[in-house]
Amino acid sequence: MANGLSKILQDRLGFHLLEYDIPEHSNSIKYSLGGMTLSSFTVLAVSGILLAQFFVPNPERANQSIHYLVDQVYLGWFLRGIHFWAGEVLTVTMTLHVIRIFFTASYKNPREINWLIGIGLMLLMVTLLFTGTVIKWDQEAYEALAHFLWVAEQIGIFGLPLTEAFAPGVPLLNRIYMAHISLLPIITLLMLGLHLFYVKYHKLSSLPGAQEKSKNIPFTQHMAYLQRAGAGVFLLICLLALTIAPPLGEEPVLGLEVTKPPWQFVWIFALENLWVPSLIVAPPLIILFLAAIPFVDQNKERYWKKRPLAMVILVGFILIFIVLIIWGKVTTMTHSM
């Protein structure tokens, strides 16, 4: 009877469509980083829905509502910790996923479009991290928003929708919050669906440099591996939430600049100290560089030892960002917005 019920469910729900073969090397950590990132995003989404029940997106009450959640609501501190650390873990796994894709040249023909979709997803995640930083509305949030508004003002009419002048009478913090909980997640989910569709359509890339054809395993076996990896990610997030409290200051003092951005953004703080217009110039240059990779690198070779120039670029890119992050953490601000 159990087998009969299982068959009925498979026929009705289409579970049999998951019974297809994929390369055996997919069951490894480096080829499961995308799945781990998806697990972190799922934790972010669920915890964010719960947090939204307590948050007041108003400049006068936003910071107070978070302090109330942390100090007064049962396990509110733990819920906020999960949300914060899910974002931190997502940043790491997403970065490692992009590095793995570049290292194995999995962006090459016919996967160029999915690389671009992946870059778009990375930008959305960065935007979600930024808006999440702003809506807690402490000193760090206020200063981050001040830098963002300076950029929006410099780019003229293109930056107008991002300023308070676009909708007079509506607090900008309220609009940022709505983007954080609705617009950005909706676009992210649509692009995630498209990203996964193209992974299925083009199939998982082969293992570069393999001497013989990779063995295949059922996709359901890979799903089981991803579930274990996702459980490990969730356990790590919970452990971090239990042991390290996310930063949260008091309401901001307007006109003051004394903080530094989170580590995900501190690299541009370092560039800004060298040359203020870096705030405007650096992000689009990096995006254009990443987007151009599959179209500039037309060589069919994918094994890393036979791509010395690509490896030099990868290592150089990583080192530059590490140096900028460390420098941004230790350097002193030399100007004010």
mmCIF file of C-alpha atoms in Angstrom:
data_model
loop_
_atom_site.group_PDB
_atom_site.id
_atom_site.type_symbol
_atom_site.label_atom_id
_atom_site.label_comp_id
_atom_site.label_asym_id
_atom_site.label_seq_id
_atom_site.Cartn_x
_atom_site.Cartn_y
_atom_site.Cartn_z
ATOM 1 C CA MET A 1 0.000 0.000 0.000
ATOM 2 C CA ALA A 2 2.864 2.355 0.821
ATOM 3 C CA ASN A 3 4.375 1.768 -2.608
ATOM 4 C CA GLY A 4 1.001 2.432 -4.218
ATOM 5 C CA LEU A 5 0.633 5.723 -2.311
ATOM 6 C CA SER A 6 4.183 6.717 -3.274
ATOM 7 C CA LYS A 7 3.428 6.085 -6.953
ATOM 8 C CA ILE A 8 0.198 8.117 -6.736
ATOM 9 C CA LEU A 9 2.083 11.047 -5.206
ATOM 10 C CA GLN A 10 4.842 10.829 -7.821
ATOM 11 C CA ASP A 11 2.304 10.785 -10.641
ATOM 12 C CA ARG A 12 0.296 13.688 -9.194
ATOM 13 C CA LEU A 13 3.163 15.886 -8.003
ATOM 14 C CA GLY A 14 5.716 15.107 -10.707
ATOM 15 C CA PHE A 15 8.452 13.874 -8.362
ATOM 16 C CA HIS A 16 9.599 11.501 -11.101
ATOM 17 C CA LEU A 17 10.948 14.529 -12.977
ATOM 18 C CA LEU A 18 13.718 14.708 -10.363
ATOM 19 C CA GLU A 19 14.948 11.260 -11.322
ATOM 20 C CA TYR A 20 17.659 12.287 -13.775
ATOM 21 C CA ASP A 21 21.407 11.777 -13.731
ATOM 22 C CA ILE A 22 24.033 14.380 -12.878
ATOM 23 C CA PRO A 23 27.847 14.083 -12.519
ATOM 24 C CA GLU A 24 29.060 12.424 -9.334
ATOM 25 C CA HIS A 25 31.361 15.356 -8.488
ATOM 26 C CA SER A 26 28.256 17.438 -7.720
ATOM 27 C CA ASN A 27 28.233 15.726 -4.311
ATOM 28 C CA SER A 28 31.115 17.813 -3.001
ATOM 29 C CA ILE A 29 31.276 20.991 -0.955
ATOM 30 C CA LYS A 30 32.714 23.145 -3.746
ATOM 31 C CA TYR A 31 29.925 22.109 -6.132
ATOM 32 C CA SER A 32 27.268 22.601 -3.439
ATOM 33 C CA LEU A 33 28.137 26.190 -2.496
ATOM 34 C CA GLY A 34 25.229 27.469 -4.573
ATOM 35 C CA GLY A 35 22.873 25.174 -2.657
ATOM 36 C CA MET A 36 24.332 26.369 0.644
ATOM 37 C CA THR A 37 23.764 29.968 -0.456
ATOM 38 C CA LEU A 38 20.155 29.087 -1.260
ATOM 39 C CA SER A 39 19.816 27.529 2.212
ATOM 40 C CA SER A 40 21.087 30.749 3.817
ATOM 41 C CA PHE A 41 18.700 32.807 1.694
ATOM 42 C CA THR A 42 15.798 30.598 2.801
ATOM 43 C CA VAL A 43 16.748 31.161 6.452
ATOM 44 C CA LEU A 44 16.968 34.907 5.738
ATOM 45 C CA ALA A 45 13.515 34.939 4.151
ATOM 46 C CA VAL A 46 11.787 32.962 6.920
ATOM 47 C CA SER A 47 13.467 34.868 9.763
ATOM 48 C CA GLY A 48 12.791 38.154 7.934
ATOM 49 C CA ILE A 49 9.058 37.405 7.767
ATOM 50 C CA LEU A 50 9.066 36.833 11.528
ATOM 51 C CA LEU A 51 11.127 39.957 12.217
ATOM 52 C CA ALA A 52 8.740 42.054 10.123
ATOM 53 C CA GLN A 53 6.021 41.421 12.724
ATOM 54 C CA PHE A 54 7.945 43.550 15.231
ATOM 55 C CA PHE A 55 9.646 46.199 13.092
ATOM 56 C CA VAL A 56 8.256 49.723 12.754
ATOM 57 C CA PRO A 57 9.618 51.321 9.526
ATOM 58 C CA ASN A 58 9.511 54.864 10.805
ATOM 59 C CA PRO A 59 12.626 56.965 11.541
ATOM 60 C CA GLU A 60 11.281 57.863 14.997
ATOM 61 C CA ARG A 61 10.575 54.256 16.029
ATOM 62 C CA ALA A 62 12.671 51.941 13.835
ATOM 63 C CA ASN A 63 15.666 51.639 16.147
ATOM 64 C CA GLN A 64 13.465 51.442 19.249
ATOM 65 C CA SER A 65 11.410 48.608 17.754
ATOM 66 C CA ILE A 66 14.552 46.515 17.200
ATOM 67 C CA HIS A 67 15.750 47.172 20.758
ATOM 68 C CA TYR A 68 12.289 46.128 21.980
ATOM 69 C CA LEU A 69 12.542 42.913 19.949
ATOM 70 C CA VAL A 70 15.994 42.121 21.333
ATOM 71 C CA ASP A 71 15.301 43.090 24.956
ATOM 72 C CA GLN A 72 11.604 42.326 25.507
ATOM 73 C CA VAL A 73 10.372 39.698 23.037
ATOM 74 C CA TYR A 74 10.955 36.066 24.040
ATOM 75 C CA LEU A 75 13.949 34.796 21.987
ATOM 76 C CA GLY A 76 13.813 37.985 19.930
ATOM 77 C CA TRP A 77 17.583 38.344 20.275
ATOM 78 C CA PHE A 78 18.009 34.829 18.872
ATOM 79 C CA LEU A 79 15.687 35.508 15.929
ATOM 80 C CA ARG A 80 17.590 38.661 15.020
ATOM 81 C CA GLY A 81 20.874 36.789 15.422
ATOM 82 C CA ILE A 82 19.710 34.111 12.992
ATOM 83 C CA HIS A 83 18.733 36.747 10.437
ATOM 84 C CA PHE A 84 22.026 38.614 10.794
ATOM 85 C CA TRP A 85 24.275 35.553 10.665
ATOM 86 C CA ALA A 86 22.346 34.041 7.760
ATOM 87 C CA GLY A 87 23.329 37.164 5.814
ATOM 88 C CA GLU A 88 26.959 36.790 6.869
ATOM 89 C CA VAL A 89 27.112 33.100 5.939
ATOM 90 C CA LEU A 90 25.342 33.840 2.643
ATOM 91 C CA THR A 91 27.998 36.431 1.793
ATOM 92 C CA VAL A 92 30.780 33.885 2.326
ATOM 93 C CA THR A 93 29.160 30.971 0.468
ATOM 94 C CA MET A 94 28.053 33.225 -2.393
ATOM 95 C CA THR A 95 31.574 34.637 -2.780
ATOM 96 C CA LEU A 96 33.105 31.159 -2.718
ATOM 97 C CA HIS A 97 30.497 29.992 -5.249
ATOM 98 C CA VAL A 98 31.470 32.757 -7.685
ATOM 99 C CA ILE A 99 35.175 31.964 -7.173
ATOM 100 C CA ARG A 100 34.509 28.267 -7.864
ATOM 101 C CA ILE A 101 32.596 29.101 -11.046
ATOM 102 C CA PHE A 102 35.501 31.231 -12.262
ATOM 103 C CA PHE A 103 38.125 28.684 -11.173
ATOM 104 C CA THR A 104 36.463 25.864 -13.099
ATOM 105 C CA ALA A 105 35.537 28.178 -16.023
ATOM 106 C CA SER A 106 31.909 27.103 -15.714
ATOM 107 C CA TYR A 107 30.836 30.455 -17.172
ATOM 108 C CA LYS A 108 31.948 29.457 -20.677
ATOM 109 C CA ASN A 109 29.789 28.474 -23.642
ATOM 110 C CA PRO A 110 26.887 27.690 -23.320
ATOM 111 C CA ARG A 111 26.556 29.093 -19.780
ATOM 112 C CA GLU A 112 27.294 32.781 -20.401
ATOM 113 C CA ILE A 113 23.714 33.920 -19.740
ATOM 114 C CA ASN A 114 23.527 32.034 -16.459
ATOM 115 C CA TRP A 115 26.783 33.713 -15.372
ATOM 116 C CA LEU A 116 25.119 37.081 -16.004
ATOM 117 C CA ILE A 117 22.048 35.996 -14.056
ATOM 118 C CA GLY A 118 24.357 34.920 -11.230
ATOM 119 C CA ILE A 119 26.037 38.341 -11.220
ATOM 120 C CA GLY A 120 22.580 39.913 -11.083
ATOM 121 C CA LEU A 121 21.706 37.722 -8.094
ATOM 122 C CA MET A 122 24.939 38.747 -6.379
ATOM 123 C CA LEU A 123 24.024 42.425 -6.849
ATOM 124 C CA LEU A 124 20.575 41.772 -5.415
ATOM 125 C CA MET A 125 22.087 40.060 -2.367
ATOM 126 C CA VAL A 126 24.465 42.974 -1.835
ATOM 127 C CA THR A 127 21.523 45.390 -2.102
ATOM 128 C CA LEU A 128 19.557 43.325 0.409
ATOM 129 C CA LEU A 129 22.535 43.423 2.785
ATOM 130 C CA PHE A 130 22.823 47.195 2.368
ATOM 131 C CA THR A 131 19.114 47.890 2.915
ATOM 132 C CA GLY A 132 19.152 45.542 5.895
ATOM 133 C CA THR A 133 22.001 47.587 7.367
ATOM 134 C CA VAL A 134 20.119 50.859 6.854
ATOM 135 C CA ILE A 135 16.732 49.887 8.293
ATOM 136 C CA LYS A 136 18.092 49.177 11.779
ATOM 137 C CA TRP A 137 18.577 52.948 11.899
ATOM 138 C CA ASP A 138 21.502 53.317 14.260
ATOM 139 C CA GLN A 139 24.591 55.466 13.689
ATOM 140 C CA GLU A 140 26.125 52.977 11.252
ATOM 141 C CA ALA A 141 22.862 52.839 9.283
ATOM 142 C CA TYR A 142 22.506 56.619 9.106
ATOM 143 C CA GLU A 143 26.060 57.099 7.844
ATOM 144 C CA ALA A 144 25.679 54.332 5.265
ATOM 145 C CA LEU A 145 22.537 56.030 3.969
ATOM 146 C CA ALA A 146 24.307 59.405 3.879
ATOM 147 C CA HIS A 147 26.977 57.984 1.563
ATOM 148 C CA PHE A 148 24.315 56.341 -0.596
ATOM 149 C CA LEU A 149 22.363 59.609 -0.907
ATOM 150 C CA TRP A 150 25.538 61.462 -1.869
ATOM 151 C CA VAL A 151 26.011 59.020 -4.760
ATOM 152 C CA ALA A 152 22.337 59.359 -5.755
ATOM 153 C CA GLU A 153 22.674 63.151 -5.870
ATOM 154 C CA GLN A 154 25.833 62.991 -7.995
ATOM 155 C CA ILE A 155 24.198 60.909 -10.738
ATOM 156 C CA GLY A 156 21.404 63.433 -11.202
ATOM 157 C CA ILE A 157 18.064 62.324 -12.635
ATOM 158 C CA PHE A 158 19.101 58.652 -12.515
ATOM 159 C CA GLY A 159 19.483 58.898 -8.753
ATOM 160 C CA LEU A 160 16.267 60.849 -8.165
ATOM 161 C CA PRO A 161 14.066 57.773 -7.453
ATOM 162 C CA LEU A 162 16.520 56.858 -4.690
ATOM 163 C CA THR A 163 16.143 60.141 -2.794
ATOM 164 C CA GLU A 164 13.503 61.659 -0.514
ATOM 165 C CA ALA A 165 12.712 64.247 -3.202
ATOM 166 C CA PHE A 166 11.113 61.512 -5.324
ATOM 167 C CA ALA A 167 8.224 61.051 -2.865
ATOM 168 C CA PRO A 168 7.940 64.077 -0.552
ATOM 169 C CA GLY A 169 6.209 63.299 2.709
ATOM 170 C CA VAL A 170 7.121 59.603 2.653
ATOM 171 C CA PRO A 171 10.117 58.785 4.875
ATOM 172 C CA LEU A 172 12.935 57.352 2.785
ATOM 173 C CA LEU A 173 13.487 54.726 5.474
ATOM 174 C CA ASN A 174 9.964 53.450 4.848
ATOM 175 C CA ARG A 175 10.619 53.087 1.120
ATOM 176 C CA ILE A 176 13.924 51.319 1.760
ATOM 177 C CA TYR A 177 12.144 48.914 4.108
ATOM 178 C CA MET A 178 9.469 48.151 1.505
ATOM 179 C CA ALA A 179 12.180 47.462 -1.068
ATOM 180 C CA HIS A 180 13.931 45.195 1.443
ATOM 181 C CA ILE A 181 10.867 43.054 2.215
ATOM 182 C CA SER A 182 9.000 43.099 -1.116
ATOM 183 C CA LEU A 183 10.589 44.402 -4.323
ATOM 184 C CA LEU A 184 14.091 42.964 -3.862
ATOM 185 C CA PRO A 185 12.957 39.514 -2.609
ATOM 186 C CA ILE A 186 10.420 39.198 -5.458
ATOM 187 C CA ILE A 187 13.043 39.997 -8.108
ATOM 188 C CA THR A 188 15.499 37.673 -6.349
ATOM 189 C CA LEU A 189 13.050 34.763 -6.364
ATOM 190 C CA LEU A 190 12.304 35.261 -10.066
ATOM 191 C CA MET A 191 16.004 35.344 -10.932
ATOM 192 C CA LEU A 192 16.714 32.358 -8.686
ATOM 193 C CA GLY A 193 14.106 30.374 -10.586
ATOM 194 C CA LEU A 194 15.696 31.392 -13.886
ATOM 195 C CA HIS A 195 19.167 30.566 -12.559
ATOM 196 C CA LEU A 196 18.107 27.076 -11.476
ATOM 197 C CA PHE A 197 16.294 26.527 -14.771
ATOM 198 C CA TYR A 198 19.488 27.171 -16.735
ATOM 199 C CA VAL A 199 21.506 24.949 -14.393
ATOM 200 C CA LYS A 200 19.056 22.171 -15.228
ATOM 201 C CA TYR A 201 18.922 23.091 -18.935
ATOM 202 C CA HIS A 202 22.696 23.244 -19.515
ATOM 203 C CA LYS A 203 23.401 20.561 -16.893
ATOM 204 C CA LEU A 204 26.147 20.758 -14.296
ATOM 205 C CA SER A 205 29.506 21.535 -15.875
ATOM 206 C CA SER A 206 31.973 18.692 -16.196
ATOM 207 C CA LEU A 207 35.014 18.411 -13.955
ATOM 208 C CA PRO A 208 37.922 20.235 -15.651
ATOM 209 C CA GLY A 209 41.071 18.172 -16.131
ATOM 210 C CA ALA A 210 39.374 14.833 -15.433
ATOM 211 C CA GLN A 211 41.127 11.991 -17.250
ATOM 212 C CA GLU A 212 37.974 9.941 -17.637
ATOM 213 C CA LYS A 213 34.286 10.662 -17.887
ATOM 214 C CA SER A 214 32.678 11.370 -14.525
ATOM 215 C CA LYS A 215 30.281 8.797 -13.109
ATOM 216 C CA ASN A 216 26.659 9.801 -12.762
ATOM 217 C CA ILE A 217 24.373 9.787 -9.738
ATOM 218 C CA PRO A 218 20.601 10.443 -9.465
ATOM 219 C CA PHE A 219 19.685 14.076 -8.817
ATOM 220 C CA THR A 220 17.683 12.898 -5.794
ATOM 221 C CA GLN A 221 20.960 11.713 -4.250
ATOM 222 C CA HIS A 222 22.405 15.187 -4.787
ATOM 223 C CA MET A 223 19.286 16.676 -3.178
ATOM 224 C CA ALA A 224 19.903 14.528 -0.109
ATOM 225 C CA TYR A 225 23.495 15.813 -0.003
ATOM 226 C CA LEU A 226 22.239 19.412 -0.303
ATOM 227 C CA GLN A 227 19.770 18.819 2.523
ATOM 228 C CA ARG A 228 22.608 17.676 4.789
ATOM 229 C CA ALA A 229 24.711 20.654 3.715
ATOM 230 C CA GLY A 230 21.767 22.984 4.326
ATOM 231 C CA ALA A 231 21.242 21.491 7.784
ATOM 232 C CA GLY A 232 24.931 22.113 8.514
ATOM 233 C CA VAL A 233 24.596 25.724 7.348
ATOM 234 C CA PHE A 234 21.533 26.231 9.560
ATOM 235 C CA LEU A 235 23.326 24.696 12.552
ATOM 236 C CA LEU A 236 26.278 27.046 12.017
ATOM 237 C CA ILE A 237 23.930 30.041 11.796
ATOM 238 C CA CYS A 238 22.201 28.994 15.040
ATOM 239 C CA LEU A 239 25.520 28.519 16.851
ATOM 240 C CA LEU A 240 26.700 31.955 15.752
ATOM 241 C CA ALA A 241 23.371 33.511 16.780
ATOM 242 C CA LEU A 242 23.687 31.894 20.227
ATOM 243 C CA THR A 243 27.250 33.045 20.852
ATOM 244 C CA ILE A 244 27.795 36.378 19.045
ATOM 245 C CA ALA A 245 25.226 39.168 19.200
ATOM 246 C CA PRO A 246 24.798 41.240 16.013
ATOM 247 C CA PRO A 247 25.840 44.892 16.307
ATOM 248 C CA LEU A 248 23.082 47.347 17.183
ATOM 249 C CA GLY A 249 23.609 50.937 18.267
ATOM 250 C CA GLU A 250 21.261 53.587 19.546
ATOM 251 C CA GLU A 251 19.355 56.094 17.420
ATOM 252 C CA PRO A 252 21.714 58.087 15.162
ATOM 253 C CA VAL A 253 23.094 61.527 15.839
ATOM 254 C CA LEU A 254 22.421 63.354 12.581
ATOM 255 C CA GLY A 255 25.370 65.095 10.966
ATOM 256 C CA LEU A 256 27.952 62.946 12.739
ATOM 257 C CA GLU A 257 30.346 60.496 11.034
ATOM 258 C CA VAL A 258 32.124 58.141 13.421
ATOM 259 C CA THR A 259 31.438 54.588 12.223
ATOM 260 C CA LYS A 260 32.667 52.318 9.466
ATOM 261 C CA PRO A 261 30.482 50.118 7.238
ATOM 262 C CA PRO A 262 30.168 46.331 7.656
ATOM 263 C CA TRP A 263 33.061 44.285 6.266
ATOM 264 C CA GLN A 264 31.117 43.557 3.070
ATOM 265 C CA PHE A 265 31.281 47.273 2.200
ATOM 266 C CA VAL A 266 34.408 48.449 3.986
ATOM 267 C CA TRP A 267 36.549 47.904 0.856
ATOM 268 C CA ILE A 268 34.815 50.808 -0.856
ATOM 269 C CA PHE A 269 35.310 52.911 2.289
ATOM 270 C CA ALA A 270 39.052 52.420 1.791
ATOM 271 C CA LEU A 271 38.808 53.468 -1.870
ATOM 272 C CA GLU A 272 36.659 56.433 -0.880
ATOM 273 C CA ASN A 273 39.396 57.635 1.450
ATOM 274 C CA LEU A 274 41.778 57.658 -1.513
ATOM 275 C CA TRP A 275 39.365 59.292 -3.935
ATOM 276 C CA VAL A 276 35.778 60.157 -2.991
ATOM 277 C CA PRO A 277 34.308 59.575 -6.505
ATOM 278 C CA SER A 278 35.318 55.923 -6.080
ATOM 279 C CA LEU A 279 31.858 55.552 -4.536
ATOM 280 C CA ILE A 280 30.425 56.253 -7.992
ATOM 281 C CA VAL A 281 33.091 54.779 -10.258
ATOM 282 C CA ALA A 282 34.187 51.535 -8.567
ATOM 283 C CA PRO A 283 30.883 49.556 -8.392
ATOM 284 C CA PRO A 284 29.910 49.891 -12.095
ATOM 285 C CA LEU A 285 33.495 49.137 -13.192
ATOM 286 C CA ILE A 286 33.522 45.941 -11.134
ATOM 287 C CA ILE A 287 30.099 44.935 -12.479
ATOM 288 C CA LEU A 288 31.187 45.560 -16.073
ATOM 289 C CA PHE A 289 34.380 43.577 -15.488
ATOM 290 C CA LEU A 290 32.470 40.590 -14.103
ATOM 291 C CA ALA A 291 29.826 40.749 -16.834
ATOM 292 C CA ALA A 292 32.474 40.850 -19.585
ATOM 293 C CA ILE A 293 34.385 37.761 -18.402
ATOM 294 C CA PRO A 294 32.558 35.057 -20.438
ATOM 295 C CA PHE A 295 32.618 37.202 -23.576
ATOM 296 C CA VAL A 296 36.290 38.154 -23.341
ATOM 297 C CA ASP A 297 37.515 34.690 -22.341
ATOM 298 C CA GLN A 298 36.635 32.695 -25.454
ATOM 299 C CA ASN A 299 39.303 30.020 -24.937
ATOM 300 C CA LYS A 300 37.664 26.594 -24.613
ATOM 301 C CA GLU A 301 40.245 25.409 -22.061
ATOM 302 C CA ARG A 302 38.768 25.029 -18.558
ATOM 303 C CA TYR A 303 41.522 23.348 -16.514
ATOM 304 C CA TRP A 304 43.074 25.891 -14.142
ATOM 305 C CA LYS A 305 46.693 24.886 -14.816
ATOM 306 C CA LYS A 306 46.192 25.698 -18.492
ATOM 307 C CA ARG A 307 44.663 29.131 -17.737
ATOM 308 C CA PRO A 308 47.563 30.994 -16.061
ATOM 309 C CA LEU A 309 46.332 34.490 -16.969
ATOM 310 C CA ALA A 310 42.856 33.788 -15.588
ATOM 311 C CA MET A 311 44.365 32.429 -12.362
ATOM 312 C CA VAL A 312 46.569 35.513 -11.978
ATOM 313 C CA ILE A 313 43.491 37.721 -12.415
ATOM 314 C CA LEU A 314 41.521 35.650 -9.887
ATOM 315 C CA VAL A 315 44.254 35.689 -7.241
ATOM 316 C CA GLY A 316 44.927 39.384 -7.859
ATOM 317 C CA PHE A 317 41.231 40.230 -7.531
ATOM 318 C CA ILE A 318 40.959 38.320 -4.249
ATOM 319 C CA LEU A 319 44.129 39.875 -2.805
ATOM 320 C CA ILE A 320 43.045 43.407 -3.739
ATOM 321 C CA PHE A 321 39.742 42.976 -1.938
ATOM 322 C CA ILE A 322 41.375 41.422 1.138
ATOM 323 C CA VAL A 323 43.883 44.283 1.332
ATOM 324 C CA LEU A 324 41.119 46.893 0.885
ATOM 325 C CA ILE A 325 38.964 45.263 3.581
ATOM 326 C CA ILE A 326 41.858 45.165 6.075
ATOM 327 C CA TRP A 327 42.926 48.696 5.155
ATOM 328 C CA GLY A 328 39.363 49.950 5.481
ATOM 329 C CA LYS A 329 39.153 48.446 8.949
ATOM 330 C CA VAL A 330 42.314 50.106 10.223
ATOM 331 C CA THR A 331 42.378 53.385 8.293
ATOM 332 C CA THR A 332 41.011 56.670 9.637
ATOM 333 C CA MET A 333 38.355 58.620 7.774
ATOM 334 C CA THR A 334 39.830 61.661 6.037
ATOM 335 C CA HIS A 335 36.689 63.401 4.837
ATOM 336 C CA SER A 336 33.019 63.890 5.692
ATOM 337 C CA MET A 337 29.857 63.671 3.650
#
